[in-house]
Amino acid sequence: MRLFSIYQILFDRYGQQHWWPGDNAFEIMVGAVLTQNTAWANVERAIDGLRRKQLLNAEGMAACSPEQLAQVIRPSGYFNIKAKRLQSLCHWLIGQGGVAALARYDDASLRQLLLSVHGIGPETADDILLYACQRPVFVIDAYTRRLFSRLALFQGDEAYDDMRLAVQEALSKNTVSSAERVPLFNEYHALIVRHAKIACRKKSPRCDQCCLRVLCPSASVLSSNVV
Ligand code: SF4
């Protein structure tokens, strides 16, 4: 229940975030890989490069040499690793029959399949499931751990799936169907990222201006530690 109240406060404060940026499901999948360990501005530059080279499609990227692909996505950082990961994802996707063909899998099966692809960990898989495939899966990232631990909802170091399932279960009480959960999970994760960047920052959180201050047991402690 408290999780939903927090969502409502964040939504009232920031409004709709319109996530995930991307023209189609494939572009969102590519962005989910490219955003690993880098800022979104760098991902946009890499995606622009792929678009300019007409490589923003699974067939083109899979057929490209790893070296050429790495150079195109260079702005995203870790470009050699990410080129291999993108090519693994593209080969897998082609083998599956494309993005639309993934609709034949239930949520749990598709998650397992994505996790079997080289370089796709739980957070990337869940980004793809939620934002590209419209599946009701909550994304847990460092921002989520920071905010929910400061709010004393979690310790913050729980195993990924323990935290994901606990959040999903708590929020399912406020939704009756998968169709309702997808937009809720979509918006909630985007709002967490927004709030963690603007207010609940890793260093020097702005507790004095925070919309969640009255609910947050960390507010006074962190405010008094700001230098
Ligand atoms: S009061 Fe401070 S620690 Fe709590 S959520 Fe807000 S910014 Fe984060």
PDB file of N, CA and C and ligand atoms in Angstrom, residues 147 150-151 195 199-201 205-207 210-213 216 218-219 222, ligand 1:
ATOM      1  N   LEU A 147      16.434   4.517  -3.464  1.00  0.00           N
ATOM      2  CA  LEU A 147      15.223   5.190  -2.980  1.00  0.00           C
ATOM      3  C   LEU A 147      14.457   4.308  -1.992  1.00  0.00           C
ATOM      4  N   ARG A 150      16.273   4.009   1.356  1.00  0.00           N
ATOM      5  CA  ARG A 150      16.192   5.238   2.157  1.00  0.00           C
ATOM      6  C   ARG A 150      14.793   5.429   2.741  1.00  0.00           C
ATOM      7  N   LEU A 151      13.806   4.947   2.010  1.00  0.00           N
ATOM      8  CA  LEU A 151      12.430   5.020   2.515  1.00  0.00           C
ATOM      9  C   LEU A 151      12.108   3.871   3.478  1.00  0.00           C
ATOM     10  N   HIS A 195      13.260  10.985  -9.894  1.00  0.00           N
ATOM     11  CA  HIS A 195      13.396  11.477  -8.520  1.00  0.00           C
ATOM     12  C   HIS A 195      14.810  11.261  -7.982  1.00  0.00           C
ATOM     13  N   ALA A 199      16.321  14.625  -6.811  1.00  0.00           N
ATOM     14  CA  ALA A 199      16.236  14.848  -5.355  1.00  0.00           C
ATOM     15  C   ALA A 199      17.017  13.800  -4.559  1.00  0.00           C
ATOM     16  N   CYS A 200      16.688  12.544  -4.742  1.00  0.00           N
ATOM     17  CA  CYS A 200      17.304  11.507  -3.904  1.00  0.00           C
ATOM     18  C   CYS A 200      18.629  11.049  -4.506  1.00  0.00           C
ATOM     19  N   ARG A 201      19.537  12.009  -4.592  1.00  0.00           N
ATOM     20  CA  ARG A 201      20.823  11.767  -5.250  1.00  0.00           C
ATOM     21  C   ARG A 201      21.731  10.944  -4.337  1.00  0.00           C
ATOM     22  N   PRO A 205      21.675  14.334  -1.124  1.00  0.00           N
ATOM     23  CA  PRO A 205      20.251  14.315  -1.491  1.00  0.00           C
ATOM     24  C   PRO A 205      19.576  15.607  -1.034  1.00  0.00           C
ATOM     25  N   ARG A 206      18.590  16.049  -1.813  1.00  0.00           N
ATOM     26  CA  ARG A 206      17.904  17.307  -1.502  1.00  0.00           C
ATOM     27  C   ARG A 206      16.651  17.030  -0.665  1.00  0.00           C
ATOM     28  N   CYS A 207      16.875  16.535   0.533  1.00  0.00           N
ATOM     29  CA  CYS A 207      15.752  16.131   1.387  1.00  0.00           C
ATOM     30  C   CYS A 207      14.862  17.315   1.731  1.00  0.00           C
ATOM     31  N   CYS A 210      12.265  17.584  -0.925  1.00  0.00           N
ATOM     32  CA  CYS A 210      11.761  16.306  -1.438  1.00  0.00           C
ATOM     33  C   CYS A 210      10.262  16.119  -1.159  1.00  0.00           C
ATOM     34  N   CYS A 211       9.546  15.675  -2.179  1.00  0.00           N
ATOM     35  CA  CYS A 211       8.100  15.452  -2.052  1.00  0.00           C
ATOM     36  C   CYS A 211       7.781  14.241  -1.162  1.00  0.00           C
ATOM     37  N   LEU A 212       8.773  13.409  -0.892  1.00  0.00           N
ATOM     38  CA  LEU A 212       8.555  12.211  -0.062  1.00  0.00           C
ATOM     39  C   LEU A 212       9.048  12.405   1.371  1.00  0.00           C
ATOM     40  N   ARG A 213       9.478  13.596   1.683  1.00  0.00           N
ATOM     41  CA  ARG A 213      10.136  13.865   2.964  1.00  0.00           C
ATOM     42  C   ARG A 213       9.311  13.392   4.173  1.00  0.00           C
ATOM     43  N   CYS A 216       9.713   9.739   4.798  1.00  0.00           N
ATOM     44  CA  CYS A 216      11.062   9.180   4.694  1.00  0.00           C
ATOM     45  C   CYS A 216      11.832   9.230   6.019  1.00  0.00           C
ATOM     46  N   SER A 218      14.861   8.579   6.428  1.00  0.00           N
ATOM     47  CA  SER A 218      16.254   9.005   6.204  1.00  0.00           C
ATOM     48  C   SER A 218      16.381  10.510   6.071  1.00  0.00           C
ATOM     49  N   ALA A 219      15.266  11.217   5.962  1.00  0.00           N
ATOM     50  CA  ALA A 219      15.324  12.640   5.638  1.00  0.00           C
ATOM     51  C   ALA A 219      16.190  13.428   6.610  1.00  0.00           C
ATOM     52  N   LEU A 222      20.018  12.262   6.554  1.00  0.00           N
ATOM     53  CA  LEU A 222      20.777  12.660   5.367  1.00  0.00           C
ATOM     54  C   LEU A 222      20.886  14.166   5.273  1.00  0.00           C
TER      55      LEU A 222
HETATM   56  S1  SF4 B   1      13.736  12.708   1.983  1.00  0.00           S
HETATM   57 FE1  SF4 B   1      15.853  12.573   1.205  1.00  0.00          FE
HETATM   58  S2  SF4 B   1      16.461  10.429   1.442  1.00  0.00           S
HETATM   59 FE2  SF4 B   1      14.209  10.523   1.618  1.00  0.00          FE
HETATM   60  S3  SF4 B   1      13.458  10.131  -0.456  1.00  0.00           S
HETATM   61 FE3  SF4 B   1      13.632  12.341  -0.237  1.00  0.00          FE
HETATM   62  S4  SF4 B   1      15.659  12.889  -1.009  1.00  0.00           S
HETATM   63 FE4  SF4 B   1      15.633  10.659  -0.638  1.00  0.00          FE
END
